[in-house]
mmCIF file of C-alpha atoms in Angstrom:
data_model
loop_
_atom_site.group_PDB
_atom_site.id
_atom_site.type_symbol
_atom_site.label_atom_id
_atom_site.label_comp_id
_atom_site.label_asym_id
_atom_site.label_seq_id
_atom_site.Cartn_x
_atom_site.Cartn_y
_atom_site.Cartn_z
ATOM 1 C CA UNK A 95 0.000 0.000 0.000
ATOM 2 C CA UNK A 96 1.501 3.088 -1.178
ATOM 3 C CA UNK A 97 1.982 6.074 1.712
ATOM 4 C CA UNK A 98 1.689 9.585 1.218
ATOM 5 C CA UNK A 99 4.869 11.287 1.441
ATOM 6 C CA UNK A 100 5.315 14.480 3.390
ATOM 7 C CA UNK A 101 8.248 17.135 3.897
ATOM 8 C CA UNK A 102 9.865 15.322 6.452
ATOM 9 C CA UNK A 103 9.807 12.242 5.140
ATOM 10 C CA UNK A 104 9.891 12.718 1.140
ATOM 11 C CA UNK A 105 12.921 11.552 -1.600
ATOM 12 C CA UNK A 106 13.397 14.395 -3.537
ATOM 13 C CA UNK A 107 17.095 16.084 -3.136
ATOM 14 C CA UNK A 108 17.376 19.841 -2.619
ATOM 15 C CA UNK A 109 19.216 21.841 -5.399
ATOM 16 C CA UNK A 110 19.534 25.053 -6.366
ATOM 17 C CA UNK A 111 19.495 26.321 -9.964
ATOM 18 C CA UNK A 112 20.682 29.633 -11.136
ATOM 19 C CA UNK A 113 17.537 31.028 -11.600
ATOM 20 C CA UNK A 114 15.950 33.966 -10.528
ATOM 21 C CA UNK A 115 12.655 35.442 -11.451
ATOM 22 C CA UNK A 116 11.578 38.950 -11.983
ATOM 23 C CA UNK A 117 7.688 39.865 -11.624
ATOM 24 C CA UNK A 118 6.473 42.638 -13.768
ATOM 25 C CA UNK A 119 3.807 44.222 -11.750
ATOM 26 C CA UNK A 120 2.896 40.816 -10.038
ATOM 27 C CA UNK A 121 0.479 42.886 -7.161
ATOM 28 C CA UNK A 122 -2.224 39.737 -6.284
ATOM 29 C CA UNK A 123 -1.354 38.172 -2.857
ATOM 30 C CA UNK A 124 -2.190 34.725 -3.767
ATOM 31 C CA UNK A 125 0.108 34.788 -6.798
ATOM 32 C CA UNK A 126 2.725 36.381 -4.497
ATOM 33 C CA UNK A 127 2.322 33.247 -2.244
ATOM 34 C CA UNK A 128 1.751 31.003 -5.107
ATOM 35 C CA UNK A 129 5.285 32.112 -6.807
ATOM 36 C CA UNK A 130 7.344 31.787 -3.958
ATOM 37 C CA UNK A 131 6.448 27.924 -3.132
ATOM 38 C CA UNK A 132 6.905 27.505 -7.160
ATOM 39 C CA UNK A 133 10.241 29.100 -6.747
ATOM 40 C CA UNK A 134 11.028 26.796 -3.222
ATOM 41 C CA UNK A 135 9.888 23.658 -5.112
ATOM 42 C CA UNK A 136 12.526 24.260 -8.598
ATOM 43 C CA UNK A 137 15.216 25.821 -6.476
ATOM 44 C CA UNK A 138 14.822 29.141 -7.726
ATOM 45 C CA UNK A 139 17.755 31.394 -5.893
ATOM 46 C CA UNK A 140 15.976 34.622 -5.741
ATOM 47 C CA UNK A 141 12.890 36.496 -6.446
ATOM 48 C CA UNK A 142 12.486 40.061 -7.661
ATOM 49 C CA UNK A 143 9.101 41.538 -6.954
ATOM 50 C CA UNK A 144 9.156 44.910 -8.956
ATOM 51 C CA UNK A 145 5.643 47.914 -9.575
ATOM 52 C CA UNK A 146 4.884 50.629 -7.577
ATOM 53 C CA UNK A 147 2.694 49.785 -4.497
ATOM 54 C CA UNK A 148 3.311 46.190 -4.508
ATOM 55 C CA UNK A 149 2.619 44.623 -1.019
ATOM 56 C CA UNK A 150 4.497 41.534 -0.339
ATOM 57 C CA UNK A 151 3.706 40.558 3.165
ATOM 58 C CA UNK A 152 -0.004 39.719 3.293
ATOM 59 C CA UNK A 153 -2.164 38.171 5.709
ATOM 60 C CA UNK A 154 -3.446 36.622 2.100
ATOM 61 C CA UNK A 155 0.232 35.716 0.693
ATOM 62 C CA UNK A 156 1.152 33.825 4.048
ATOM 63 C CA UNK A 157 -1.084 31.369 4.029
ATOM 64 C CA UNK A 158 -0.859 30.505 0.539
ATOM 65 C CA UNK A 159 3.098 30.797 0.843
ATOM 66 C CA UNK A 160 2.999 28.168 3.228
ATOM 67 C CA UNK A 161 6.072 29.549 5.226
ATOM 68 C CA UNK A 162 7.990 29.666 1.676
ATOM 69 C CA UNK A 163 8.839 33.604 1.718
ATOM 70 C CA UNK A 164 11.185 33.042 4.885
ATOM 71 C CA UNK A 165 13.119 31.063 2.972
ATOM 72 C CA UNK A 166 13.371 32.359 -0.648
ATOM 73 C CA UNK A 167 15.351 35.469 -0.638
ATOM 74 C CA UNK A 168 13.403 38.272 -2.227
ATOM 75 C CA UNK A 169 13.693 42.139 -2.930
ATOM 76 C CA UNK A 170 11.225 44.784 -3.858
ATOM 77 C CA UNK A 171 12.071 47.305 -6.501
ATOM 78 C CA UNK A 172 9.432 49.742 -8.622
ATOM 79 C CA UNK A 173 11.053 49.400 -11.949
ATOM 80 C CA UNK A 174 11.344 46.312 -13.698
ATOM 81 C CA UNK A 175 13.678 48.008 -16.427
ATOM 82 C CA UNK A 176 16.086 48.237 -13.648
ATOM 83 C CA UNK A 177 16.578 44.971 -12.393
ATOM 84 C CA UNK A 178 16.112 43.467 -16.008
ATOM 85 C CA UNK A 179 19.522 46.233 -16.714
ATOM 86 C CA UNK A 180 21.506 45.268 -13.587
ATOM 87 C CA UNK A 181 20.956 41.517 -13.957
ATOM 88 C CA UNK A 182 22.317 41.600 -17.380
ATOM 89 C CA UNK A 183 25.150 43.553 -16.426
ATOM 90 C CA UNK A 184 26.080 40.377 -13.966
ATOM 91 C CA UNK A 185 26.177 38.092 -16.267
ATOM 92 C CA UNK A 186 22.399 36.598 -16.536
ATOM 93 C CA UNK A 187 20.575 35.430 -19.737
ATOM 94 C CA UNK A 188 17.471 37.489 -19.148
ATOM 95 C CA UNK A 189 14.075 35.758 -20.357
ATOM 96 C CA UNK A 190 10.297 36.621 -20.618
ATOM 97 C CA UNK A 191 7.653 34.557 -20.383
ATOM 98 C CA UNK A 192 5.408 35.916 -23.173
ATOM 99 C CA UNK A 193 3.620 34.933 -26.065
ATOM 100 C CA UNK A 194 5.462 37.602 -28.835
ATOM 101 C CA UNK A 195 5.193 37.666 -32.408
ATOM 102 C CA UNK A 196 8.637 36.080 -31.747
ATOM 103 C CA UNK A 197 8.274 34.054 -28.732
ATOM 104 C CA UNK A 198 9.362 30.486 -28.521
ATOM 105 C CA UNK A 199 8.104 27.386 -26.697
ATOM 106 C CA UNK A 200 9.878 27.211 -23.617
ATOM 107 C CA UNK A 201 10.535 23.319 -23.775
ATOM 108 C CA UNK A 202 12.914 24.355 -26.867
ATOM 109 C CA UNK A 203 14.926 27.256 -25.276
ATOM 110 C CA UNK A 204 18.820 25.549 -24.483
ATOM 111 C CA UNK A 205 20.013 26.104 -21.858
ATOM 112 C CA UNK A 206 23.940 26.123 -21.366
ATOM 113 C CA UNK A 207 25.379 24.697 -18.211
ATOM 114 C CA UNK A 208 27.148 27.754 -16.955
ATOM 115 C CA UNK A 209 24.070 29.823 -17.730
ATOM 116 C CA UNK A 210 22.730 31.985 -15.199
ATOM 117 C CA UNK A 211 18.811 32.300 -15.374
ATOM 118 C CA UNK A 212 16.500 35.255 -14.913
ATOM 119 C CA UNK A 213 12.825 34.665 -16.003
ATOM 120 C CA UNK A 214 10.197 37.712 -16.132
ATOM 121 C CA UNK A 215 6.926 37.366 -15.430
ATOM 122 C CA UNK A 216 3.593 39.105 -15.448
ATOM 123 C CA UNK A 217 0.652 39.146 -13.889
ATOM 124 C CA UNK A 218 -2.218 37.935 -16.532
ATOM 125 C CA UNK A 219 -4.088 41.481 -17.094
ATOM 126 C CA UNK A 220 -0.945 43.086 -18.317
ATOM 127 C CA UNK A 221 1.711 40.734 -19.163
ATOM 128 C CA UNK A 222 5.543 41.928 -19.450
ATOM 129 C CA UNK A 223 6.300 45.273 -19.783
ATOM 130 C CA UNK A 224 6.612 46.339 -23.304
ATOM 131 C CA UNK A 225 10.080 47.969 -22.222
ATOM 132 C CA UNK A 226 11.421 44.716 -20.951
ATOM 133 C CA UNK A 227 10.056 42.720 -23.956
ATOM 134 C CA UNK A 228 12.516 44.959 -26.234
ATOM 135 C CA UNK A 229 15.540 44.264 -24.474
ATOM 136 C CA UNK A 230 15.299 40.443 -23.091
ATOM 137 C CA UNK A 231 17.353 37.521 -25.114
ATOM 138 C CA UNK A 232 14.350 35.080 -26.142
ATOM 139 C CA UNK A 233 10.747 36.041 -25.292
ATOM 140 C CA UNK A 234 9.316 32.110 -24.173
ATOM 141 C CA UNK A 235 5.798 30.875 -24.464
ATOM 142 C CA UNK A 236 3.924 27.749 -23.678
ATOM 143 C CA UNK A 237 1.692 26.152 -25.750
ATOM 144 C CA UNK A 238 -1.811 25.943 -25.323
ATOM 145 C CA UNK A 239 -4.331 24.283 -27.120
ATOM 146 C CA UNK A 240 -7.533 25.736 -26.364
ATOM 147 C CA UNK A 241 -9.355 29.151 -27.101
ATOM 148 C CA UNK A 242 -7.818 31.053 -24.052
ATOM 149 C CA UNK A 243 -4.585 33.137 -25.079
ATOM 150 C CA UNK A 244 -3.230 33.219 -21.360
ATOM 151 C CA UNK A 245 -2.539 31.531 -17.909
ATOM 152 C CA UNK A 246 -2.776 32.165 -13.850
ATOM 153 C CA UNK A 247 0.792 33.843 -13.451
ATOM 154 C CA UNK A 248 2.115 30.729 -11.179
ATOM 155 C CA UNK A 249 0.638 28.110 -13.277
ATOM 156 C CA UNK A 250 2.559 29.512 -15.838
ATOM 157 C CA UNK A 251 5.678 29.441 -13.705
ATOM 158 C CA UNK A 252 5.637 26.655 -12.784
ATOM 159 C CA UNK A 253 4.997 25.191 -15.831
ATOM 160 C CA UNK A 254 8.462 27.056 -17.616
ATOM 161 C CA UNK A 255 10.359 25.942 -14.699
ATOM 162 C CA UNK A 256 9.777 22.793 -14.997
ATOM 163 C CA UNK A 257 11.003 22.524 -18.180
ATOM 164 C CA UNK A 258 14.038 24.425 -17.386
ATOM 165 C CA UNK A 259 15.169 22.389 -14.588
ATOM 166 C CA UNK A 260 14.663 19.576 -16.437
ATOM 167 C CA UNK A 261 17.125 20.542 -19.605
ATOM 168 C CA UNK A 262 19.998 21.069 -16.104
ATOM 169 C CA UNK A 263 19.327 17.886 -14.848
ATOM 170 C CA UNK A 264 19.350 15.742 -17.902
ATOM 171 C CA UNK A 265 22.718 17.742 -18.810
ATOM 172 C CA UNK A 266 23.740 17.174 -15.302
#
């Protein structure tokens, strides 16, 4: 009879990826909390929470954090254009997660072992910044197959980090 695994008991080995993520004007509390137990379960190093009035610590983000933001690093900043510039200038491939006129499927983005990883997001209403979009490497999508043209923020998240933790660990 098969048992249900919990934290303290599960097989899963903890690694950390060079990835951080940038939110573009991410404001909803339950995608705050949502994001950072993505970013705890695919090893995600850092997370950049960037838009004027943006509240992080919420009542509403707790719970669905799950105790996940006191152990994911994380700054706030009000321009995404910023972090996006100072990133780059250390050395990260920066990435959106956008459907573009020249957008590619995330499962066939290649990664590079040495590459270091930073992935912006946006919430659903607005997408990435149009500013970012102009000055990112790739702009990634993922494929869907039905009428709707968009995703929930941290399903699709979760989704592109799956796939590019997976490319590290088969090249691992």
């Amino acid at each position: 009879m098969s048992e249900q695994l919990h934290h303290n008991n599960n097989q899963f080995t903890k690694i950390k990826f060079p990835i951080t993520l940038v939110c573009d004007r991410v404001h909803a509390p339950a995608n705050i909390g949502s994001l950072f137990r993505i970013a705890d379960s695919f090893g995600v190093e850092k997370i950049y929470f960037c838009g004027e009035n943006t509240t992080i610590i919420s009542k509403r983000m707790q719970r669905t954090a799950r105790s996940t933001h006191e152990v994911i690093p994380y700054k706030q900043s009000e321009r995404t254009i910023n972090i996006v510039k100072e990133l780059q200038s250390k050395g990260y491939t920066v990435l959106a997660l956008e459907i573009t006129n020249h957008s590619i499927p995330v499962s066939k983005y290649k990664i590079t072992n040495q590459e270091k990883i930073a992935i912006v997001i946006g919430e659903e209403n607005f997408g990435v910044s149009k500013d970012v979009l102009e000055i990112v490497k790739q702009s990634l999508h993922i494929n869907m197959y039905g009428n709707n043209s968009s995703m929930n923020v941290a399903t699709a998240t979760g989704i592109a980090l799956y796939e590019i933790t997976k490319q590290w660990l088969v090249a691992g």
